[in-house]
Coordinates of C-alpha atoms in Angstrom, one line a residue:
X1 CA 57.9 61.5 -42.4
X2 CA 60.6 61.2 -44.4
X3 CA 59.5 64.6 -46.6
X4 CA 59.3 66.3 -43.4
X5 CA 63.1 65.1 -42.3
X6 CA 64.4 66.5 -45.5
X7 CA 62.5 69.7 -45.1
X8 CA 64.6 69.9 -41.5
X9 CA 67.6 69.7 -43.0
X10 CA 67.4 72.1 -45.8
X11 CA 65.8 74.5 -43.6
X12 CA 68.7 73.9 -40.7
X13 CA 71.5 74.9 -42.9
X14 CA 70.1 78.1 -43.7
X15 CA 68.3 78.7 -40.5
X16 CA 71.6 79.1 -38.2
X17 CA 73.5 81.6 -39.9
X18 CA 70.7 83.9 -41.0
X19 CA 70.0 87.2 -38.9
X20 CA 67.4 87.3 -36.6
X21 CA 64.7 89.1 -39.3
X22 CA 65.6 85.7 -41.7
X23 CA 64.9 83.3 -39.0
X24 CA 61.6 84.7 -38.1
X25 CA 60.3 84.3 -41.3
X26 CA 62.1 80.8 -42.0
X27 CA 60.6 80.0 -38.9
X28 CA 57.0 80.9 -39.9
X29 CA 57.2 79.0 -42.5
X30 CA 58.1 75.9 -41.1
X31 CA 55.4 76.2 -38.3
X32 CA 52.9 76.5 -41.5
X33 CA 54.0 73.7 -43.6
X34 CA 54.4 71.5 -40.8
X35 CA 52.0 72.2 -38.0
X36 CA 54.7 71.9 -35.0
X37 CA 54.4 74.0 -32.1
X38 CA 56.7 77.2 -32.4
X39 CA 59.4 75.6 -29.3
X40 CA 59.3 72.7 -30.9
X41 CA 59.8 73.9 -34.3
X42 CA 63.0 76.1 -32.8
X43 CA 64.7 73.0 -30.8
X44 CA 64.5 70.8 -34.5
X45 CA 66.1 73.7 -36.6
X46 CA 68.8 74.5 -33.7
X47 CA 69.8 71.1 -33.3
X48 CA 73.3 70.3 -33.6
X49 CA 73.5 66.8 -35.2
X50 CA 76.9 64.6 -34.3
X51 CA 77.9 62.4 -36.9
X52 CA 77.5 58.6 -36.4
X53 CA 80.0 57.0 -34.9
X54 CA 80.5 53.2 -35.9
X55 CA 78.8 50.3 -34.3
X56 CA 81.3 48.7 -32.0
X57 CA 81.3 45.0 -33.2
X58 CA 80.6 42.6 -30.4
X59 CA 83.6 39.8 -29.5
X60 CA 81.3 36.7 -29.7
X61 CA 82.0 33.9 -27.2
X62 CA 80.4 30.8 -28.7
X63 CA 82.3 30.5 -32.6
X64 CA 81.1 28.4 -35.5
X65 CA 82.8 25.4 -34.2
X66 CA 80.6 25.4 -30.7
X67 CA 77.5 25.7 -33.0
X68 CA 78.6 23.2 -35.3
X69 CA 79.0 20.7 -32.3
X70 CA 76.0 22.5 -30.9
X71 CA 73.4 21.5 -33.7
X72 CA 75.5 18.1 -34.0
X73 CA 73.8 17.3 -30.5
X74 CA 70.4 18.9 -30.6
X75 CA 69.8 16.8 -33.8
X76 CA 70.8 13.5 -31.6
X77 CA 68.8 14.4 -28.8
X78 CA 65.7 14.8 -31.7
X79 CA 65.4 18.9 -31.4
X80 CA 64.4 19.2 -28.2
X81 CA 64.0 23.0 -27.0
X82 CA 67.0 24.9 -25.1
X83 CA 65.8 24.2 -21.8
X84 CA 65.9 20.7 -21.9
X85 CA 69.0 20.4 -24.3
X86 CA 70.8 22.5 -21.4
X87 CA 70.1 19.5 -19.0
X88 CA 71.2 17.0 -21.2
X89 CA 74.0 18.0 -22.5
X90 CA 76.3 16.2 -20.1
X91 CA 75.2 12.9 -20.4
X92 CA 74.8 13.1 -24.3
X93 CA 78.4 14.5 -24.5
X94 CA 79.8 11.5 -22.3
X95 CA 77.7 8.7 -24.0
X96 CA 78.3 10.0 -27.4
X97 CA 82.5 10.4 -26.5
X98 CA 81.9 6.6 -24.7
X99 CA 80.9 5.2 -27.7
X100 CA 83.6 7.1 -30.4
X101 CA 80.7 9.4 -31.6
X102 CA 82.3 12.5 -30.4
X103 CA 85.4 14.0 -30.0
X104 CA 85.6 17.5 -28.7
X105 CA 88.3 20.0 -28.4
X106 CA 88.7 20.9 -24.4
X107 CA 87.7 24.4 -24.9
X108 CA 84.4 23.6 -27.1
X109 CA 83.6 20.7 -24.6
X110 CA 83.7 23.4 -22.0
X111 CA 81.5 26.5 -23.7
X112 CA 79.1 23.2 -24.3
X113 CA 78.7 23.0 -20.7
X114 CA 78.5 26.2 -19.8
X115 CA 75.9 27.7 -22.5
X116 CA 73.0 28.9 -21.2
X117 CA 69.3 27.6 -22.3
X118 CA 68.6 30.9 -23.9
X119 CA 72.2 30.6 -25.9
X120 CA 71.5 27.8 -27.2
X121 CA 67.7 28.8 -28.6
X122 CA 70.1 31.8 -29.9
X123 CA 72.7 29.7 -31.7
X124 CA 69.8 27.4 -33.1
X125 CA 67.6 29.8 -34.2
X126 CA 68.7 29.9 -37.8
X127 CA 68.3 26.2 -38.2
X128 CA 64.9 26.1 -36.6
X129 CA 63.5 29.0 -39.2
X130 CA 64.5 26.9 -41.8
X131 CA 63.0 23.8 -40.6
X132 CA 59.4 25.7 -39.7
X133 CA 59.9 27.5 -43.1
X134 CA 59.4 24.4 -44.9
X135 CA 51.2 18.4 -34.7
X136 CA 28.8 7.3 -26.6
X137 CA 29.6 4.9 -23.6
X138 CA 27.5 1.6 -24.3
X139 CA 25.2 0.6 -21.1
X140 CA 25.6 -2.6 -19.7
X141 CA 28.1 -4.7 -17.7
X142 CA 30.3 -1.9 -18.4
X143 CA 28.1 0.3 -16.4
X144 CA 28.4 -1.9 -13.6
X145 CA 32.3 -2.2 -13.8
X146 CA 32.5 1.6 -14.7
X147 CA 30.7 2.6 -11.0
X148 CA 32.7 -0.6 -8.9
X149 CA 36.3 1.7 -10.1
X150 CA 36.8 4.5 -8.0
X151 CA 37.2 8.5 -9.8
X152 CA 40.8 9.6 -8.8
X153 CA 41.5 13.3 -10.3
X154 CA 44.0 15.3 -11.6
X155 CA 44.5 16.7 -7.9
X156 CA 44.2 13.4 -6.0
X157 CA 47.3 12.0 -6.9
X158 CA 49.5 13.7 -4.1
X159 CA 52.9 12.6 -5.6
X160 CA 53.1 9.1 -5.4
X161 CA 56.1 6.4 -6.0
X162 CA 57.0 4.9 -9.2
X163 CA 54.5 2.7 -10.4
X164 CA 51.5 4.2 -10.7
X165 CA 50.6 4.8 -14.3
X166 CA 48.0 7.2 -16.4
X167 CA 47.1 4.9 -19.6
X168 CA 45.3 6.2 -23.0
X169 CA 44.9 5.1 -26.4
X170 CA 46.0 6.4 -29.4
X171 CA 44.3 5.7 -32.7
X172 CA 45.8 5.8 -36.0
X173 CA 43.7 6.2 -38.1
X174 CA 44.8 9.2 -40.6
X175 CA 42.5 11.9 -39.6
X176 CA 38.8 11.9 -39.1
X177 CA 38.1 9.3 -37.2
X178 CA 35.8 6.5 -39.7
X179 CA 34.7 2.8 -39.4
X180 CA 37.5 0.4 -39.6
X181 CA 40.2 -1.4 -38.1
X182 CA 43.3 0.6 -37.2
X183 CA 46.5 0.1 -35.7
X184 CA 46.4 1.4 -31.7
X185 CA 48.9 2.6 -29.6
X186 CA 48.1 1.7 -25.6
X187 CA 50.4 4.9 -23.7
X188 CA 51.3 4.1 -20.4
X189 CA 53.1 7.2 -18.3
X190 CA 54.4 6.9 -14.7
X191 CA 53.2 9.9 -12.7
X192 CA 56.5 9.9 -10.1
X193 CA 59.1 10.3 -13.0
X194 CA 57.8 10.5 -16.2
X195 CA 58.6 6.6 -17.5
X196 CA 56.9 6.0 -20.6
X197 CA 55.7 2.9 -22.4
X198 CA 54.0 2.3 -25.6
X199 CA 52.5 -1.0 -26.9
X200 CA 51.5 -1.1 -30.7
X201 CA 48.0 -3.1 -30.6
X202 CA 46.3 -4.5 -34.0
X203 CA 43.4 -3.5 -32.7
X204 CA 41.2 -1.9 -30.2
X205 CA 40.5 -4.6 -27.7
X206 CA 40.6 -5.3 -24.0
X207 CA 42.5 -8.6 -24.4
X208 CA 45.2 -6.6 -26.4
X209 CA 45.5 -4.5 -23.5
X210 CA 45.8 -7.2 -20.9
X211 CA 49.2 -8.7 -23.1
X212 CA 50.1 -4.9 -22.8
X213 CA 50.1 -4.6 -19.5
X214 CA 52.3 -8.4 -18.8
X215 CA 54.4 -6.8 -21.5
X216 CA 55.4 -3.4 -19.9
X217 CA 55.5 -5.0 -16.8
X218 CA 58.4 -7.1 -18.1
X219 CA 60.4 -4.4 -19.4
X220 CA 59.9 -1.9 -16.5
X221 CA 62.4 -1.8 -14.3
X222 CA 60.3 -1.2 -11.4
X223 CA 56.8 -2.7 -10.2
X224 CA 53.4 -1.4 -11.3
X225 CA 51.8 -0.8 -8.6
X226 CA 48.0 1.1 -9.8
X227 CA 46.8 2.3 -13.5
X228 CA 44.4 5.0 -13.9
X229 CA 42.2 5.3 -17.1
X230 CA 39.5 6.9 -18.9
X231 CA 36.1 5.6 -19.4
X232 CA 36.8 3.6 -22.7
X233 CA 35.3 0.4 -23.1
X234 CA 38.3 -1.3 -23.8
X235 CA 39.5 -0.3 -20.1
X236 CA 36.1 -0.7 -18.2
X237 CA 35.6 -4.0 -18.9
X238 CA 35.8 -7.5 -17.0
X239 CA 38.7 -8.9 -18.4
X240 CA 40.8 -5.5 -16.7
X241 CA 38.7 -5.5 -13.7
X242 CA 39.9 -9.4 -13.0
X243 CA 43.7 -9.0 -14.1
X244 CA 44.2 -5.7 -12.1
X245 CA 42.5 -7.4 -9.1
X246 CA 44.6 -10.9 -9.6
X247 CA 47.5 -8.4 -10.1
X248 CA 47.1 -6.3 -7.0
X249 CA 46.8 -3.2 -9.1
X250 CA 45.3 -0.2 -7.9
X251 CA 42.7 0.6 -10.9
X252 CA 41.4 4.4 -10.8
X253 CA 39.5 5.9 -13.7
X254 CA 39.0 9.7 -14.9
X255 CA 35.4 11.7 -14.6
X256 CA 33.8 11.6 -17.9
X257 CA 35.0 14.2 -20.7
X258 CA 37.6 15.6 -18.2
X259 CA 40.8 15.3 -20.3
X260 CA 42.3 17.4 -17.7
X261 CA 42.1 14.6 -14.8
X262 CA 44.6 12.5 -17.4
X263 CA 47.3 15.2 -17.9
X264 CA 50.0 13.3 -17.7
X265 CA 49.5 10.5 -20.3
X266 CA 47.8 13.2 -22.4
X267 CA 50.8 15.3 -22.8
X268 CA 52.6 12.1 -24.1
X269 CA 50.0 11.2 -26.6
X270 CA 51.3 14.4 -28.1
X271 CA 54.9 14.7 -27.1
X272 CA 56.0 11.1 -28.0
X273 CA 53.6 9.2 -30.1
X274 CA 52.3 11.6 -32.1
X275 CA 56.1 13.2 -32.6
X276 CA 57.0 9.8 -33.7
X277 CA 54.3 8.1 -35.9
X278 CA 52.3 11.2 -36.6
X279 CA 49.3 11.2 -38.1
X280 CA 49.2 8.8 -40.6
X281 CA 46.7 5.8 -41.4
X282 CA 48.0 3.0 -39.8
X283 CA 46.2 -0.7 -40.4
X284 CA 47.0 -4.3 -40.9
X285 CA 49.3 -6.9 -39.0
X286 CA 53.0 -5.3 -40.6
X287 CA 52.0 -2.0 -39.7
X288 CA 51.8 -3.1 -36.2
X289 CA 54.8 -4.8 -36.6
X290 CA 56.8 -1.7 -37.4
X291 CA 54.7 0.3 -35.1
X292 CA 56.3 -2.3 -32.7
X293 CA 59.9 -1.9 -33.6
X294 CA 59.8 1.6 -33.7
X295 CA 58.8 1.7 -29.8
X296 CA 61.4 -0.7 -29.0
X297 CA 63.9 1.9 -29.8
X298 CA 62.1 5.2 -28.5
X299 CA 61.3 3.5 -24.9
X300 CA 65.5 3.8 -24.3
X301 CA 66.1 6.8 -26.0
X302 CA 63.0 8.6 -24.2
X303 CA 63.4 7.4 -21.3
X304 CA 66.7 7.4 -21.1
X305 CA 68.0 11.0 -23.2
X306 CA 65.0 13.0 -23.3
X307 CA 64.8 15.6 -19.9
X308 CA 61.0 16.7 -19.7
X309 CA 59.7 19.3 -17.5
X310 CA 57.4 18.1 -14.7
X311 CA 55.3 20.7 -12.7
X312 CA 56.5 21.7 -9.2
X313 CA 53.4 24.1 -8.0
X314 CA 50.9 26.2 -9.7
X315 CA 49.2 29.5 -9.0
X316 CA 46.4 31.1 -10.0
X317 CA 45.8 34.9 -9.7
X318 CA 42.5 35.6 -11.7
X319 CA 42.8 35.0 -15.0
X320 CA 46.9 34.5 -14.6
X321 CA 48.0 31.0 -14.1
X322 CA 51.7 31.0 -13.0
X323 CA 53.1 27.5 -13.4
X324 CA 56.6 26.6 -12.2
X325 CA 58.5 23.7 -13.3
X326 CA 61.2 21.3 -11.7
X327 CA 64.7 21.5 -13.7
X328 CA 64.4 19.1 -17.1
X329 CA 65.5 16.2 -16.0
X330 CA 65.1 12.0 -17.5
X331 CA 62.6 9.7 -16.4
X332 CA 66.3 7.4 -15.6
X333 CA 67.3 10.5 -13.7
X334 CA 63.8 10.9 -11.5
X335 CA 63.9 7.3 -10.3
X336 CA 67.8 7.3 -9.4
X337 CA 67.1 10.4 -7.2
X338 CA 63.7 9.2 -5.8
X339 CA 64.3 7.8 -2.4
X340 CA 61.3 4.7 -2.8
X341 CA 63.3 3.4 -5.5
X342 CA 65.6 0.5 -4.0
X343 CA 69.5 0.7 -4.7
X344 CA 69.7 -2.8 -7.1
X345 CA 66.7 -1.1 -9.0
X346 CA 69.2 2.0 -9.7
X347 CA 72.5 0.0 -9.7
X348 CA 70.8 -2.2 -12.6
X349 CA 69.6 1.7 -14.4
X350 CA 73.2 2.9 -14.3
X351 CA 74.3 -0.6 -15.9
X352 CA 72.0 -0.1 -18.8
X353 CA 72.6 3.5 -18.8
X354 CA 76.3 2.8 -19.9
X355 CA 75.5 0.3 -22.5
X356 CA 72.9 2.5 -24.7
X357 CA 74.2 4.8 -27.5
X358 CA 71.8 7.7 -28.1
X359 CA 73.0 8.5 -32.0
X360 CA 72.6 4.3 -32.8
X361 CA 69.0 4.4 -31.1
X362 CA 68.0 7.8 -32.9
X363 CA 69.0 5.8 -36.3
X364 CA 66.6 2.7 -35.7
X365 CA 64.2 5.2 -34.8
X366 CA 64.7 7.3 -38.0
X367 CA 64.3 3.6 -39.7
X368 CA 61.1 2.5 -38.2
X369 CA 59.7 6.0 -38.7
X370 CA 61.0 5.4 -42.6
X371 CA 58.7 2.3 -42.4
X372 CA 55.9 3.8 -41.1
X373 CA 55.6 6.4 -43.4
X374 CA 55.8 4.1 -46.4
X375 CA 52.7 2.1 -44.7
X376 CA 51.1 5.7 -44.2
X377 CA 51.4 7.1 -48.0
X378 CA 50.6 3.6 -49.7
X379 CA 49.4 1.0 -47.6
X380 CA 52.3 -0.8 -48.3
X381 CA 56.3 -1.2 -47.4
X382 CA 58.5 0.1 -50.1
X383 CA 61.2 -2.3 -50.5
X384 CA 64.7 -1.7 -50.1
X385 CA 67.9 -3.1 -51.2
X386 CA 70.0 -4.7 -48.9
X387 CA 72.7 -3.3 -47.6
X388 CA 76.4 -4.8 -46.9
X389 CA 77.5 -2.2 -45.2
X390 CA 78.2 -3.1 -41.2
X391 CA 75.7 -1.7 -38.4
X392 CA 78.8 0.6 -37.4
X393 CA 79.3 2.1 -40.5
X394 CA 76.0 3.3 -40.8
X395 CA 76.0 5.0 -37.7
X396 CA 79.2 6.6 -39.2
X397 CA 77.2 7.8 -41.8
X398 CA 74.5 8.4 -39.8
X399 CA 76.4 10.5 -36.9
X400 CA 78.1 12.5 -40.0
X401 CA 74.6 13.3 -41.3
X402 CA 73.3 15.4 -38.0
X403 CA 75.5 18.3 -38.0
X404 CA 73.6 19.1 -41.7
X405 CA 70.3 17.6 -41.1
X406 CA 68.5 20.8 -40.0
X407 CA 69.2 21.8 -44.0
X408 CA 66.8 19.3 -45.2
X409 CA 63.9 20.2 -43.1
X410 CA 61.8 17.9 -41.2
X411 CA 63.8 14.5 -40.5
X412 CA 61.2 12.8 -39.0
X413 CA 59.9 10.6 -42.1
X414 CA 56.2 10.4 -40.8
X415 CA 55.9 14.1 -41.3
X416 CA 56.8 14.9 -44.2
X417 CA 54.9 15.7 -46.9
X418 CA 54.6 12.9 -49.4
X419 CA 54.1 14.8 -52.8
X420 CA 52.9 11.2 -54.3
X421 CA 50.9 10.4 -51.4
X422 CA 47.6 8.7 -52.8
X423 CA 44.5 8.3 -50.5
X424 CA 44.9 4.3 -51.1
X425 CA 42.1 2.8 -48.9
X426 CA 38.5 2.8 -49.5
X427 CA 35.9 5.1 -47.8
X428 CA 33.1 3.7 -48.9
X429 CA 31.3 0.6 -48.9
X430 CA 31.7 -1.3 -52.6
X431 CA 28.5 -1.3 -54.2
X432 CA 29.6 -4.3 -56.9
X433 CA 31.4 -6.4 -54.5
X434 CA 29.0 -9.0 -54.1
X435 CA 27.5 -8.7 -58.0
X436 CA 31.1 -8.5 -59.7
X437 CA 31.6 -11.8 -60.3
X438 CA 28.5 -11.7 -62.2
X439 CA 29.8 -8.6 -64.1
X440 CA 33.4 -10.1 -64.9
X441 CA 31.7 -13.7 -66.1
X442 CA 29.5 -11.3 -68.6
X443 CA 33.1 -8.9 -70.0
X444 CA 34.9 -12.6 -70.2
X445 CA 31.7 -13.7 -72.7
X446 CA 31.5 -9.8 -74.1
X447 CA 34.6 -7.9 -74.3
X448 CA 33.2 -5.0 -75.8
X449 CA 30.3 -4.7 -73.6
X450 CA 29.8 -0.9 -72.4
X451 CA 29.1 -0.2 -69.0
X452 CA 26.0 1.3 -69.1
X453 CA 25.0 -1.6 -70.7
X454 CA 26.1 -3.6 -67.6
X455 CA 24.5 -1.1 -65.5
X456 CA 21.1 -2.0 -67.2
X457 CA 21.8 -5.7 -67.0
X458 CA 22.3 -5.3 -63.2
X459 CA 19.2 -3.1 -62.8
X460 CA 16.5 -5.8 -64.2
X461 CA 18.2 -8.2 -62.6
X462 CA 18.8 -6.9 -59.0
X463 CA 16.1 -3.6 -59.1
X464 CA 16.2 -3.0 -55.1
X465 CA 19.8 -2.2 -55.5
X466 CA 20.8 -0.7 -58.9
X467 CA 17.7 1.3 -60.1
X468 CA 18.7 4.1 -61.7
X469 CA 22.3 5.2 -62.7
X470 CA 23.6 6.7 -59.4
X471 CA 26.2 4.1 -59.7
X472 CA 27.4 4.1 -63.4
X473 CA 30.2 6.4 -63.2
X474 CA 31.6 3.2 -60.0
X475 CA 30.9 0.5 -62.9
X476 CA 32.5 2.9 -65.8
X477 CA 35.4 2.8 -63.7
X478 CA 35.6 -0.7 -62.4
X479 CA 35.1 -2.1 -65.8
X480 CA 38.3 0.5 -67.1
X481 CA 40.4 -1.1 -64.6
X482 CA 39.5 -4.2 -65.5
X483 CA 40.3 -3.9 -69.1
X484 CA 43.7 -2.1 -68.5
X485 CA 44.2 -5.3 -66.2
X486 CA 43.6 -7.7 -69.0
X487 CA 45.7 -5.8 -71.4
X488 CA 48.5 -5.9 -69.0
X489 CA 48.5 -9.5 -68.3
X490 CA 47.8 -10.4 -72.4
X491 CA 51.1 -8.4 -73.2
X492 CA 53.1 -9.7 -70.3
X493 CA 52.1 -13.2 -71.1
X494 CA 52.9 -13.0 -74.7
X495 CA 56.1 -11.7 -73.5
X496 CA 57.0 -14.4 -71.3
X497 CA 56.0 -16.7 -74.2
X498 CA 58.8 -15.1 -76.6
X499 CA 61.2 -15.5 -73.7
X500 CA 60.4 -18.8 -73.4
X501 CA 60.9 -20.1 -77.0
X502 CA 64.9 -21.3 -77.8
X503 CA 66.3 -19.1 -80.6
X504 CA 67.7 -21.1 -82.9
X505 CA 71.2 -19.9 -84.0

């Protein structure tokens, strides 16, 4: 193409002022060499070209000081997408100028207000690029209980009143799922306005769920009023059955391997638990605890400064589904303008409303998720020095931090990438667990022993379970550890000793 452009130009120049015998024969040349149709041909070497006349640069509206502040409250509101930004820009702006977080110029506080969802995807756009650049039943009295609990669908909920929940569990167990315990998170969502709970469980077990429930129940500021769950065994038991029938609770379950009929709690397992604790392997009683502390944070600041689309109708024209959605709006926001909810219930939501800072919650969160993803990468809590600096200060910092966040990548600390992270628990059963006392009593006597020469100790003594040498390269490194352990502790110990002994001056 670009041969046959400059062929068109050297062939124009000399084409218009030749006589007419020239430009036949420049002509027939041109129509050989490049195959074009004999009009054609004419209109390309007649053409008068203009010369290009410069781009007009367009006035922009929305300067680096509206993105600035822009980014500064997408990163408090956790990156949300444009849509629901749009709707919560007001009450961010005023809670964040309530509590001395903010203080905006009147003409950026107004182009805030008045950008458009598509805008603001604009204006964030860079910042997003660079982010991305860098989510069988057992038979029994189950049975029983399972059959007593009515189906209810994802069609036969008919929008009711605040209260009735969608519940699901949420295992963390650090990808396939394998034999073990792991931490659990119970998800509780309120079909009527979106209210979320989630209760961090040690384990997977009904009586855990049950302390869920009078612990949610607590903390909500309306009454439950029904729960509808799938068919696992933690839920279709008798010790639920009994409390949501001393409770008065309406207790619906889903068809069998119909995700679809639990929508609602479904899209949260995604949206907030995975988006806070990711996917990481989560076990043991201070795991739980900071599984724990991070939900006591994100119930406020979700339910409270995180709009989410709900579905208003849905239409299906062949293979085309056309969905439309209700304006983004908060779960706090749905039950102040939902007419079942009584006036002290909403007076006592716009009390707490004004008392919660969105950039001080976001921090804890950013904390817990710290937390979490040291107990993810190595089992363990990575200590910390303490700090003297005030709570306020280090929302200072914190608050100072956002408006350059998005340069760093991912700030969620359970997703990133740990570049050190070690797979830290064990996948298989020990073969030596119960015969390595035996094997450390015969190193204490023999030092220098070699481990295949354990390996054949073990096999005439215990045949049924070490015949062969399948398990010598386990041994060869068992007893390697073992030896580096000595080592350590003989030359820490005769360390200690030196310390110990008074120098005489």
């Amino acid at each position: 193409m670009a041969t046959r452009k400059e062929l068109i130009l050297a062939l124009r120049a000399r084409y218009r002022p030749a006589p007419l015998d020239d430009r036949i024969k420049i002509l027939d040349e041109f129509v050989s060499l490049t195959g074009y149709h004999r009009k054609h041909a004419i209109r390309l070497l007649r053409e008068v070209v203009l010369p290009a006349s410069a781009a007009r640069s367009r006035q922009r509206l929305y300067d680096a000081a509206v993105r600035n502040a822009l980014t500064v409250l997408w990163e408090a509101a956790d990156r949300v997408c444009g849509k629901r930004l749009k709707a919560l820009i007001p009450m961010l702006v005023d809670a964040m100028e309530r509590h001395g977080h903010l203080d905006l110029e009147p003409a950026i506080r107004v182009k805030l207000l008045q950008v458009s969802a598509a805008t603001i995807d604009r204006m964030l756009s860079e910042a997003r690029l660079h982010i991305d650049g860098q989510r069988k039943r057992r038979k029994g009295i189950g049975s029983a209980i399972r059959r007593s609990i009515p189906v209810r669908t994802f069609t036969d909920w008919r929008d009711p009143p605040p209260g009735f929940f969608e519940i699901d569990m949420v295992e963390h167990c650090g990808g396939p799922k394998s034999d073990g315990d792991f931490v659990h998170t119970l998800t509780m969502t309120d079909i009527a306005s979106g209210w979320t709970e989630c209760v961090a469980m040690r384990v997977r077990d009904h009586v855990l769920v049950i302390e869920g429930f009078d612990k949610v129940a607590a903390e909500l500021p309306f009454a439950m009023l029904g729960v509808d769950s799938d068919n696992d065994s933690a839920f279709m038991c008798q010790g639920v059955f009994d409390y949501c029938k001393s409770h008065a609770l309406e207790q619906t379950r889903s068809r069998a391997y119909k995700k679809n009929d639990q929508a609602w709690v479904e899209q949260k397992n995604g949206a907030i638990v995975r988006r806070l604790v990711g996917y990481g392997r989560l076990t043991g009683k201070e795991a739980t605890k900071a599984l724990a502390k991070l939900y006591a944070s994100s119930r406020l600041y979700i339910n409270f400064f995180q709009p989410s689309f709900k579905l208003k109708s849905k239409t299906r024209d062949g293979a085309r589904v056309h969905k439309v959605y209700f304006a983004p709006a908060t779960p706090c926001d749905r039950l102040l303008a939902h007419s079942s909810v009584s006036e002290g219930i909403k007076t006592a939501l716009r009390a707490q409303f004004q008392k919660l800072d969105p950039v001080q919650l976001l921090q804890e969160i950013r904390a817990a998720q710290q937390t979490l993803s040291d107990f993810a990468a190595h089992g363990i809590r990575t200590e910390v020095a303490p700090s003297v600096k005030s709570a306020k200060s280090d929302v200072t910092v914190f608050l100072a931090s956002l408006s350059s966040a998005w340069k760093d990548g991912e700030a969620r600390p359970t997703h990133r990438k740990h570049a050190t992270a070690t797979h830290w628990w064990r996948s298989r059963v020990d073969p030596f667990a119960d015969a390595w006392p035996v094997v450390e009593g015969w190193l204490l006597a023999e030092p220098t022993v070699s481990a295949r020469a354990l390996m054949t100790r073990l096999a005439n003594m215990i045949p049924d379970a070490y015949a062969g040498s399948a398990q010598l390269r386990t041994l060869q490194r068992r007893v390697k550890a073992w030896r580096a352990e000595r080592a350590k502790e003989m030359i820490l110990g005769s360390l200690r000793k030196s310390i110990d002994v008074p120098v005489e001056v």
